[in-house]
Structures are given as C-alpha cells and as structure tokens.
Coordinates of C-alpha atoms and ligand atoms in Angstrom, one line a residue:
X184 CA -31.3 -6.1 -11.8
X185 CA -31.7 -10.0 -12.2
X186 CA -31.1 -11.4 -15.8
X187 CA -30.5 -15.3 -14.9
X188 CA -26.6 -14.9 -15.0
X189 CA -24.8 -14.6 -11.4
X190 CA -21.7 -14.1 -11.5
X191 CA -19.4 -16.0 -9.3
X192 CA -16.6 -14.0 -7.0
X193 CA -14.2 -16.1 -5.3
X194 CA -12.1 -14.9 -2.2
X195 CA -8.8 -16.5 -2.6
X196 CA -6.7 -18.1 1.0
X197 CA -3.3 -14.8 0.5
X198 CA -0.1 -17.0 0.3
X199 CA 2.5 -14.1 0.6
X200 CA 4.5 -14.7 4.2
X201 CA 3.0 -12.9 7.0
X202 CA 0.3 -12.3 4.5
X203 CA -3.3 -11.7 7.4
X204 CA -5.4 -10.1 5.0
X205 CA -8.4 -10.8 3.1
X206 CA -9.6 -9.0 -0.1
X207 CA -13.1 -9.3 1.5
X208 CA -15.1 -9.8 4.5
X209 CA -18.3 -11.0 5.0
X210 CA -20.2 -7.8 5.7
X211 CA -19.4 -7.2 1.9
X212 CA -20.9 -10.6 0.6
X213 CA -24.6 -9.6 1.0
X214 CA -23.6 -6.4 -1.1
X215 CA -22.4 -8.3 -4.1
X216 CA -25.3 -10.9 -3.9
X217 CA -27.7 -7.8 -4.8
X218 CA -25.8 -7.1 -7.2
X219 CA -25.8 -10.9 -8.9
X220 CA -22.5 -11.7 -7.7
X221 CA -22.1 -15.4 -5.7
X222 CA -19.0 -15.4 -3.4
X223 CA -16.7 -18.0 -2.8
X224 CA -14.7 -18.3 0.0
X225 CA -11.8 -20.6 -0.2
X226 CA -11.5 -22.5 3.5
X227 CA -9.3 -20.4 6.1
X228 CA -9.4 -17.5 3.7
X229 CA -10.4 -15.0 6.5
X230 CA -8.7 -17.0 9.5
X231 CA -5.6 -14.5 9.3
X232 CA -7.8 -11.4 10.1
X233 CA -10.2 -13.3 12.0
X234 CA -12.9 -14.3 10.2
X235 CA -14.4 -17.6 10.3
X236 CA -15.6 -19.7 7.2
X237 CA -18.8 -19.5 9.6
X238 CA -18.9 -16.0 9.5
X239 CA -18.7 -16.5 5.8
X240 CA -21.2 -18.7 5.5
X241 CA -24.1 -17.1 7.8
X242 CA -23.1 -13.9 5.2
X243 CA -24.3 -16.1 2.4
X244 CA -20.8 -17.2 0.9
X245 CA -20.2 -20.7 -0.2
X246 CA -17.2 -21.4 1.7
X247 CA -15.0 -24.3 -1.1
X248 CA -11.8 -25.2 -1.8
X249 CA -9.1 -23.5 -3.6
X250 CA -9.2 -26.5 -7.0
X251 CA -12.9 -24.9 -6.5
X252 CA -12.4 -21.8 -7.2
X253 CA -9.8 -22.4 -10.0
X254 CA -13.0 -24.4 -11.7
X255 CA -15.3 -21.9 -11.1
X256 CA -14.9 -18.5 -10.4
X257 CA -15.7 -16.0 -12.7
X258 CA -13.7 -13.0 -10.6
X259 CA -10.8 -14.1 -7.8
X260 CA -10.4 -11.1 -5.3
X261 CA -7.2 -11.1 -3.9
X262 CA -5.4 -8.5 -1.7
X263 CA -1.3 -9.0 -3.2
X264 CA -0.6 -11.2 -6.5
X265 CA -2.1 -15.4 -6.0
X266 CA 1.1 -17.5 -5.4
X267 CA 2.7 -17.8 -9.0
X268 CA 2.2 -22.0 -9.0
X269 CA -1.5 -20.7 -8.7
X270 CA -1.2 -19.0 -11.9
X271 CA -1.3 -22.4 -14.2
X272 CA -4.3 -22.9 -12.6
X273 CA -6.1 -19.9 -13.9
X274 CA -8.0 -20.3 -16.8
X275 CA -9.0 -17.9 -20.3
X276 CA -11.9 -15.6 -19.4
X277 CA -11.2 -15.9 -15.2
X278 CA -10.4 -12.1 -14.0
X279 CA -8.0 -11.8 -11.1
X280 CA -8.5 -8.5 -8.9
X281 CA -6.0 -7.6 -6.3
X282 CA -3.0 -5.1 -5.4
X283 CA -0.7 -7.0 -8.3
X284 CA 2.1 -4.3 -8.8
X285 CA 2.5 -4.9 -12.1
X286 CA 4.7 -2.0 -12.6
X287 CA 7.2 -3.9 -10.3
X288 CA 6.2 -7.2 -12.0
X289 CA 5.2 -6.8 -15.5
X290 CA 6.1 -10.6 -16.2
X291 CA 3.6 -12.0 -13.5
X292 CA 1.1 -9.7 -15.5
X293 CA 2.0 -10.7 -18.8
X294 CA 1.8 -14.8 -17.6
X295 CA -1.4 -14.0 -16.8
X296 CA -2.3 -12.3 -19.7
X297 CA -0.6 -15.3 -21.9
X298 CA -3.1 -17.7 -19.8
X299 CA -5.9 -15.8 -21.0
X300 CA -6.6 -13.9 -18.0
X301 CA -8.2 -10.7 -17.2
X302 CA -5.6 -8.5 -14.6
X303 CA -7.1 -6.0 -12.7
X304 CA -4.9 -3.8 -10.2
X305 CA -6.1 -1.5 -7.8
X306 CA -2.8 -0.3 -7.6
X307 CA -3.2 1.5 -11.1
X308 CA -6.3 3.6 -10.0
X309 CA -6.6 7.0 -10.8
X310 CA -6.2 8.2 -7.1
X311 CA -7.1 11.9 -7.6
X312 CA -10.6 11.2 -9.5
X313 CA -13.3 12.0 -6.9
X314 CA -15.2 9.0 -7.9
X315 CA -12.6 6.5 -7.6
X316 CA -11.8 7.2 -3.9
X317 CA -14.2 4.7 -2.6
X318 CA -11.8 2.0 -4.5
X319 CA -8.6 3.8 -3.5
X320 CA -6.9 0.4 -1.6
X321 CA -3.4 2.4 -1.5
X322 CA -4.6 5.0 0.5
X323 CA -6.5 3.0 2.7
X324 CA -3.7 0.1 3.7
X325 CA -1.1 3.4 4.0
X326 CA -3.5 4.7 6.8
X327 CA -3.5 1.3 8.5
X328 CA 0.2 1.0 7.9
X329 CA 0.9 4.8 8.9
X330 CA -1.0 4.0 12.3
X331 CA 1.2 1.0 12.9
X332 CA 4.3 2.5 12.8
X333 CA 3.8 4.8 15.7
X334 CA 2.5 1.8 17.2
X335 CA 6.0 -0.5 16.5
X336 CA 7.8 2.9 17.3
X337 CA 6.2 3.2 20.5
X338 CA 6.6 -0.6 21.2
X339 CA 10.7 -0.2 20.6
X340 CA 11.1 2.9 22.4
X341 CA 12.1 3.1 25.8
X342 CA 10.6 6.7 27.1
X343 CA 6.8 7.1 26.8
X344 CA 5.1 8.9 24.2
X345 CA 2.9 11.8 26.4
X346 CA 4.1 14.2 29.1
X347 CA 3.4 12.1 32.1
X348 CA 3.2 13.9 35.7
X349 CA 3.7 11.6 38.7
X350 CA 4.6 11.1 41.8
X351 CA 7.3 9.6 40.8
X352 CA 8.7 12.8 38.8
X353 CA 7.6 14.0 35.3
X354 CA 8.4 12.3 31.6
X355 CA 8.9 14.7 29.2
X356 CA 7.0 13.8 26.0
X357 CA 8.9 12.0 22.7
X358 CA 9.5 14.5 20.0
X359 CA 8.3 12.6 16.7
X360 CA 9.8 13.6 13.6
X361 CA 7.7 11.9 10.1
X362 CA 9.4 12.4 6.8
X363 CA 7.0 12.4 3.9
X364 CA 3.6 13.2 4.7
X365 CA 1.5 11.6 2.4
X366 CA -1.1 9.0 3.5
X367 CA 0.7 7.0 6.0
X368 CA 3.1 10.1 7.4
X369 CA -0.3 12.3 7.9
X370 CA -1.9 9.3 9.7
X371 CA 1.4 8.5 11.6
X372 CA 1.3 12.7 13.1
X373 CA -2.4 12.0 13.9
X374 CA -1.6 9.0 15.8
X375 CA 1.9 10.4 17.3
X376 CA -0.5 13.2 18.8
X377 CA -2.7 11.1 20.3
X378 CA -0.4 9.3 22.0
X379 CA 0.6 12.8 23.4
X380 CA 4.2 12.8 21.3
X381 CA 5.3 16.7 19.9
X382 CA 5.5 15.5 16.7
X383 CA 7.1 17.6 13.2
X384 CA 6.5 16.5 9.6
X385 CA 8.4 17.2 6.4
X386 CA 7.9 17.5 3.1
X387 CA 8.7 17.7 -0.2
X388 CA 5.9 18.9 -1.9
X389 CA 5.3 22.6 0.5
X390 CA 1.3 21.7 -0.4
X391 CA 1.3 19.2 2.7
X392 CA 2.5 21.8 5.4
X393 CA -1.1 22.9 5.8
X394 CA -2.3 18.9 6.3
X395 CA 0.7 18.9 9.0
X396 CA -0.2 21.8 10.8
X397 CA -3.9 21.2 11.2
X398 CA -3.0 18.1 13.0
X399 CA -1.6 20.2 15.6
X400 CA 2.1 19.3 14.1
X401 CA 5.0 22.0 13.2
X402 CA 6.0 21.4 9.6
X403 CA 9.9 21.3 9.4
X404 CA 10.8 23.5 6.3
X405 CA 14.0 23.5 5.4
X406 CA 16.2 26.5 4.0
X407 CA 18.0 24.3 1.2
X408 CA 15.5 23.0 -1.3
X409 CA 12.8 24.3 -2.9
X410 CA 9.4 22.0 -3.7
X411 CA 9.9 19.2 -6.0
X412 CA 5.9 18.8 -6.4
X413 CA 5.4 16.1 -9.3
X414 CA 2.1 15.2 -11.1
X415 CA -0.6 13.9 -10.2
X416 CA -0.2 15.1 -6.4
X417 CA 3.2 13.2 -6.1
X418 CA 7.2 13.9 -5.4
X419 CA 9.6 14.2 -7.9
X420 CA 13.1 12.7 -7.5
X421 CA 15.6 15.0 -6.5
X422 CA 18.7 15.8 -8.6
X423 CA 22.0 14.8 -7.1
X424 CA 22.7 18.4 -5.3
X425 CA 19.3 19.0 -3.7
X426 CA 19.3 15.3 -2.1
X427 CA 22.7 16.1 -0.5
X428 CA 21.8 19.7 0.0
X429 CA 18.4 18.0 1.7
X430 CA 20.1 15.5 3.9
X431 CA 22.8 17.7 5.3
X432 CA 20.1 20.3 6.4
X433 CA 17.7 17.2 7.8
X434 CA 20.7 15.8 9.3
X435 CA 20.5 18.5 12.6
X436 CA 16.2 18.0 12.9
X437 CA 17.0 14.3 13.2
X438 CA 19.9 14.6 16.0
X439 CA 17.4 16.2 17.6
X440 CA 14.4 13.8 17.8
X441 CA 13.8 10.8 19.6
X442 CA 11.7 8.7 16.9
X443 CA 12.0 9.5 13.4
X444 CA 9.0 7.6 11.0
X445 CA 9.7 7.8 7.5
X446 CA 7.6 7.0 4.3
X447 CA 9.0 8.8 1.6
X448 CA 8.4 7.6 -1.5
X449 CA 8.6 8.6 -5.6
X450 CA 6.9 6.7 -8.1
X451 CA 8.3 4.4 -10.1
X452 CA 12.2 5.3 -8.6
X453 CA 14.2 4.0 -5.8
X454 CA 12.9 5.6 -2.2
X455 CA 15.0 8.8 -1.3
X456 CA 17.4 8.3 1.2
X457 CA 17.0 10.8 3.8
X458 CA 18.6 9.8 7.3
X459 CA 22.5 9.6 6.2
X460 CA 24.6 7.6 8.5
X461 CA 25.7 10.6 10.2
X462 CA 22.4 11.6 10.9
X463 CA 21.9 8.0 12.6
X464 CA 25.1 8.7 14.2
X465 CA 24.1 12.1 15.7
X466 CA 21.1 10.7 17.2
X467 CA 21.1 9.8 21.4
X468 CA 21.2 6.0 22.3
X469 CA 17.6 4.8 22.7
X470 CA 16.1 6.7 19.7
X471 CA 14.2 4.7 17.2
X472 CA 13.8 5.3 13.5
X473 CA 11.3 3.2 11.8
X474 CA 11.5 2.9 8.1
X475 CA 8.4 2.6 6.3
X476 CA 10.5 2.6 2.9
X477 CA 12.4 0.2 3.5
X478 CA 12.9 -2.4 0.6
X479 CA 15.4 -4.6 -1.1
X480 CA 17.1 -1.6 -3.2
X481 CA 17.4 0.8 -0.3
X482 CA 14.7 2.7 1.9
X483 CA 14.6 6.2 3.5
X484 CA 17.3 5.4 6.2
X485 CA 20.8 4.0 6.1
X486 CA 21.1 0.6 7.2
X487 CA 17.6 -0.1 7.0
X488 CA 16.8 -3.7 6.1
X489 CA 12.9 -5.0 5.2
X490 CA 11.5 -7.1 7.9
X491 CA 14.5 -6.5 10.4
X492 CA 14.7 -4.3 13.4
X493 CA 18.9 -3.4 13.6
X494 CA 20.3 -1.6 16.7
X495 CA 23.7 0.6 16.0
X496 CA 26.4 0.9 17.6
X497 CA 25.3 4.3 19.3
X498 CA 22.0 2.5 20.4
X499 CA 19.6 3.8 17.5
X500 CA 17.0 0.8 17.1
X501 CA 16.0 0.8 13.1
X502 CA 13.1 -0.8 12.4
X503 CA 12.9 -2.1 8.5
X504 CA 8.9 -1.9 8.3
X505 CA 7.2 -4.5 6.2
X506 CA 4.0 -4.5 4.8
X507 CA 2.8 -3.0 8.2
X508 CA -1.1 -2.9 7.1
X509 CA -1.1 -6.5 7.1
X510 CA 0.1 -6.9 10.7
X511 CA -4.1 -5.0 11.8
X512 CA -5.5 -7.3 9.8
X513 CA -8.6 -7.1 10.6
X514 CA -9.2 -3.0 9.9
X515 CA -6.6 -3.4 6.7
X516 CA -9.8 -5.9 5.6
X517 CA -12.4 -4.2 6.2
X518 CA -11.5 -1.0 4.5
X519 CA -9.6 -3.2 1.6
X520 CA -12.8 -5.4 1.0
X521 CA -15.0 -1.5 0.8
X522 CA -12.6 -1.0 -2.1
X523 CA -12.6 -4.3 -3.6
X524 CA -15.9 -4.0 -3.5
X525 CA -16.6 -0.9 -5.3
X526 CA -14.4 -2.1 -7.7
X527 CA -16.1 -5.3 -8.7
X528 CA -19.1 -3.0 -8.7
X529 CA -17.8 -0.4 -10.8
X530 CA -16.7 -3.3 -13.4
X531 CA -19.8 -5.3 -13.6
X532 CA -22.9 -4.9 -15.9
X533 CA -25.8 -7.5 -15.9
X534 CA -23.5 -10.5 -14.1
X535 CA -20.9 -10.1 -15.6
X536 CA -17.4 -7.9 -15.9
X537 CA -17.9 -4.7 -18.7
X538 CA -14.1 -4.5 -19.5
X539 CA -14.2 -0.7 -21.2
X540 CA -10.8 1.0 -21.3
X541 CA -12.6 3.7 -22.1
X542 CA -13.7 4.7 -18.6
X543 CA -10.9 6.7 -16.6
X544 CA -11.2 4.5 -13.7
X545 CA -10.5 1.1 -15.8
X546 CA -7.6 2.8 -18.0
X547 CA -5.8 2.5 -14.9
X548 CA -6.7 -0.4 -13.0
X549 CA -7.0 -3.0 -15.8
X550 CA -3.8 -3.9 -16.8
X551 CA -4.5 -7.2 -19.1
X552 CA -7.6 -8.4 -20.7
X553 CA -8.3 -10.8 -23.8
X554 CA -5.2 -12.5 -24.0
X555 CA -2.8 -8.9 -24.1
X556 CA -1.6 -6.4 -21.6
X557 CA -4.0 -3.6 -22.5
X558 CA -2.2 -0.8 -20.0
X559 CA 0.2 1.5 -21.7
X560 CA 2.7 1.8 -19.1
X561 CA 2.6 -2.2 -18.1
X562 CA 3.6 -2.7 -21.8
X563 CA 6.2 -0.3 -21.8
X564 CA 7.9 -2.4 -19.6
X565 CA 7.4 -5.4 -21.4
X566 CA 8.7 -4.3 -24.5
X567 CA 9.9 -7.0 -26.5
X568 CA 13.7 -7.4 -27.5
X569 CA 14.8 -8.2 -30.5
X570 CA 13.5 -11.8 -31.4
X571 CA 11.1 -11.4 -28.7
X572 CA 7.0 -12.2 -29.8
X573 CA 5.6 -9.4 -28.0
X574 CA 3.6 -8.4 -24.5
X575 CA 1.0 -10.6 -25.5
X576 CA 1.9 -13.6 -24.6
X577 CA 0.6 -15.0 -27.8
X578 CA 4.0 -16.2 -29.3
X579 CA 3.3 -18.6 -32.4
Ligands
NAD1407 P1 3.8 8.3 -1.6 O1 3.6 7.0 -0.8 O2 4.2 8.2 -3.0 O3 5.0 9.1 -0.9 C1 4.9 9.5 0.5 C2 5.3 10.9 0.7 O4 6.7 11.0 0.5 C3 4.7 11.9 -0.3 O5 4.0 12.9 0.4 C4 5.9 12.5 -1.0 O6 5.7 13.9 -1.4 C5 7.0 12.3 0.0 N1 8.4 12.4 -0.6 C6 8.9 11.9 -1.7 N2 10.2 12.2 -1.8 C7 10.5 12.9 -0.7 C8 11.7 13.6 -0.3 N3 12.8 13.5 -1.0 N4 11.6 14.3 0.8 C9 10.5 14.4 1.5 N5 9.4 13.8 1.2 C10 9.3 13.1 0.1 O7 2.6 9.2 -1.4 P2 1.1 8.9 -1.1 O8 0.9 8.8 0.4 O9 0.6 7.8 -1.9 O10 0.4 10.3 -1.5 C11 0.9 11.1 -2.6 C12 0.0 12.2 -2.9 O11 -1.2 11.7 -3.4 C13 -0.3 13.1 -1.8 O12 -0.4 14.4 -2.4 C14 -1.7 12.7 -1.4 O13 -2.5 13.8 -0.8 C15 -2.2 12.4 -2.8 N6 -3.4 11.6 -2.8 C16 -4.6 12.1 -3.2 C17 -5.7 11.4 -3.2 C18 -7.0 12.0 -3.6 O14 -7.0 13.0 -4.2 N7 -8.1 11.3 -3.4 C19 -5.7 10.1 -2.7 C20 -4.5 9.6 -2.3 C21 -3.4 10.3 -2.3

C-alpha cells in the first residue's frame, strides 16, 4: 500500500568487539521496499558476515555513511545496543531496533529514551505467542550458538567425536553430556549426534526429557531434585539445598563424560552453577567443558572465564563461550535479519512505525517511546531514588 511516505531503515556498521553480525541482509531489503521501507546500509556494515556493500546495493539499499544515517533514518536496525558515543547522535522521533538488553542495562535505555528515542528490543518478545515466533531473535542466535559449541568442543578435544573403525584400531565415540536443554542445549545434542558423539541432556524443567530423547539422546534424571519449572516455559532458581543437593548428584554424570556443554540459564538471576570444582577435578585429563554461561558474575562451571579457554591442573580444557552466534556470522544474519524483519513489519502501518502497547507482541519488545520508558519491568529498574526526576529522562 503506497501513500507517498517511505520510510527509511538504516542498517547500522555493529561496534561491540568480535561483533560479525548484521541486523539484516540483503535478501531482506526487497521485502521491506514492498512494504515502503528504504534501507540504508552504512559502508562495511555486512563485511563481518560477508556481505558486500555491492551485494547491498544490487538488493536496492543505498549503501551511506554512518553521520548519514544519524541525519536520516527513520528506524536503525541493529543486532546488540549502537556504541554508547553513538547515542548523542540519535535524534527525537529516530527508533532504534536491536537485541538492547535493557533489563541488564536500563540506563542505556533510559539515555535513549531522554534523547527522545524510540527503543525497541527483541529481547523483550513474548517468546511463547505463536505469532511472535517468526521475530523470536533469542531463539534463533541460541541455535546458532548451541551448534557452535559442539563445534569449539570438538575443535579442543583431543579424541574424535564418532565411533571410528580402522585399520589402524577402533575410536570409541565421546560421550557428550549438555546441561540445560533449552534452545542452544537441544541444538548442541542434535549436533553432538551428528557428529556421531553418545550424548545425555539434563534438565531442570522434566518437560524437556521428551525433546532430549527424540533426538536419539538419554536424558540424565537425577534422584535429588524435583522440577523447578518456572513461567512462561523457563527455570526457576533453585533454593540453597536443591543446588547442592543437584551438584553433588551431577558431580558422578560429569566424572564420567568426556565433554560437558552447558547453557543453563534463569531469567533475570545469576546462571546456576552446576560443575563444582570437584566435579572438574573428577573428570580424566583431556576432557573439555565448554561454558555457554559463562559471564562476568559466574557461569555454569567453576573457573569459567568469558572469552577465555583455561586448562586445569588435571588437564580439563574450559572453554568460557562468548557470544558464540556471532563467530557463524553469516547463518546468525540471516536468521536475525528474518526476525528483524518481521519485526519492523509487525510495527509499521502506512510508512511509518504504529507504536501500540496495546498489542502483546509490542508490550514486550518496546521498551521506550516518546520521550519515557514505557515497559513496566525496564522502569522497575529505573526507579528513581530519592531526589531522583524519574525514568523519563525528562528532568527540569
Ligand atoms: P534459557 O536460555 O533461559 O535456559 C537454558 C536452559 O537452562 C533452560 O532449558 C532451563 O530450564 C535450564 N536450566 C536453568 N536452570 C537450570 C538448572 N539449575 N539445572 C538444569 N537446567 C537449568 O532457556 P531458553 O533456551 O531460552 O528456553 C527456555 C524455555 O523457553 C524452553 O522451555 C523453551 O522450549 C521455551 N521456548 C519456547 C518458545 C516457543 O514457545 N516458541 C520459544 C523459545 C523458547
């Protein structure tokens, strides 16, 4: 439907170190212009995944530069939060969308929200709605990432994955043991498997064991705690006694694997620690434990630091995973920019974005518009202290 307004989208270069996504590729660019949407492409946006500004260009993208797109961009689709010098730059009325954790950030949210800006984070979607799936970015960067770890597991291991039968005598295959099997743990087992590996899963929430098994996985339940099913299809944080109860009992499953993949994760909380040093310590020299958890206040396994691969003193290599999905760029893209996509689509009426916090969908992802942070738990988080003006950002 053509009403004389086009809207203008802008692709924005990612800044974040080791950063080779883009939030869109140019198979995506002929989609929008149907849908009176322009795209920008700042210069090298794509180079990290790939993709050329030519490539851009013969899609129909005006390929500019990034004082450009600050002048005239109506939308900025990004894939993590633009680089915070980047934020004076933004101007009232611009909408940024992009993963921009603003439940781990709520100030970067609320400076954009004082600038005027309109915040929109996939992060916030309503992941169980049906009709938000084709938008669901967390999912689709945890199957990329859960993929990758078998793949750095594989690379720091020293045995091979499959049962191999030569002449030169027989392998046995790796057993593979993945702790939380959401997303990125049931894509881990599926890729374990293929690479031949016996693999088990565990889980908190007993729904999953049927996920694990039809993957041709055992699922590891253990005698000592119970489910701890939250909402909305998540874990709840264990109490005290059931996390040690759970790691003594997990401590024996791990001695006995070779590779142990973790992802285990709680909203909002610290990740669970679930390989205790003694567990590490109980393992055989060469096994490898990669931590898809891992972060600055503590991961899934002892000793496990972001970005670092650690080898103990009894030869257990550690890998602290980091942002895995953006190390396969290239798929991480194209299934991020399908998201993006249907985002931007889902958001925009007649050229232009339909902010409605009334729609399900938008309660979650849009976290400030008009000048205020609109989403209830954002603000939460903001809440002013005495003397404070508010979440607003409009302090007079
Ligand atoms: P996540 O990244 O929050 O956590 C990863 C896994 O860790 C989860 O399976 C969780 O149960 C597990 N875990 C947490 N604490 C644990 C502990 N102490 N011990 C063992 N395991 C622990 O999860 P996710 O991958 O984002 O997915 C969470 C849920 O959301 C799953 O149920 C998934 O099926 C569901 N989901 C549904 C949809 C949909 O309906 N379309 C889309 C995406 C995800």
């Amino acid at each position: 439907m053509e009403t004389g307004r086009r809207m203008k989208a802008a692709v924005v270069k990612e800044t974040s170190p080791g950063e080779r996504r883009v939030a869109l590729v140019p198979d995506a660019v002929a989609k929008l212009q149907q849908a009176g949407i322009d795209v920008l492409v700042e210069s090298g946006a794509g180079d990290g995944a790939w993709l050329s500004d030519a490539a851009y260009a013969d899609a129909g993208a005006s390929i500019v530069s990034a004082a450009e797109i600050h002048r005239a961009a109506d939308v900025i689709l990004t894939v993590t939060r633009p680089h915070p010098d980047a934020v004076g730059e933004l101007r009232a009325g611009q909408a940024v969308v992009g993963m921009l954790s603003p439940l781990a950030d709520p100030e970067y949210a609320a400076a954009l929200a004082a600038r005027g800006v309109t915040v929109i984070s996939l992060d916030g979607l309503p992941r169980t709605l049906s009709r938000a799936q084709p938008m669901d970015a967390l999912t689709s960067q945890s199957n990329v990432a859960g993929y990758k770890a078998v793949l750095v597991a594989a690379g720091e291991f020293g045995r091979f994955f499959p049962l191999l039968i030569t002449a030169a005598g027989t392998a046995r295959p790796a057993k593979v043991l993945v702790l939380g099997t959401g997303v990125a743990g049931l894509q881990a087992i599926g890729t374990a498997r293929r690479l031949g590996a016996v693999v088990s899963g565990y889980d908190i929430r007993p729904s999953s064991k049927d996920e694990v098994t039809s993957l041709g996985a055992t699922f590891l339940e253990l005698a000592s705690v119970g489910s701890a099913a939250g909402e909305g299809g998540y874990a709840r944080e264990l109490t005290a006694e059931e996390r040690q109860a759970q790691q003594e009992e997990l401590t024996s499953h791990i001695a006995r694997q070779d590779v142990v993949i973790t992802t285990a994760q709680v909203p909002g909380r610290k990740p669970p620690l679930l390989v205790t040093e003694d567990a590490i310590k109980a393992m055989a020299p060469g096994s490898v434990i990669v931590d898809m958890a891992a972060s600055t206040l503590g991961g899934n396994a002892t000793g496990s630091v972001p970005g670092q691969v650690t080898v103990t003193g009894n030869g257990v290599t550690i890998v602290g995973a980091e942002n895995l999905a953006a190390t396969v760029p290239t798929a991480a893209s194209n299934a991020y920019s399908r998201n993006i996509t249907a985002m931007l689509l889902h958001l925009t009426r007649d050229g232009a974005l339909a902010i409605d916090t009334g729609d399900e969908i938008q309660a979650g992802v849009v976290i400030a518009h008009d000048g205020r942070i609109v989403h209830e738990g954002v603000a939460s988080l903001l809440q002013p202290v005495e003397g404070d003006p508010g979440v607003d950002g409009t302090a007079d």
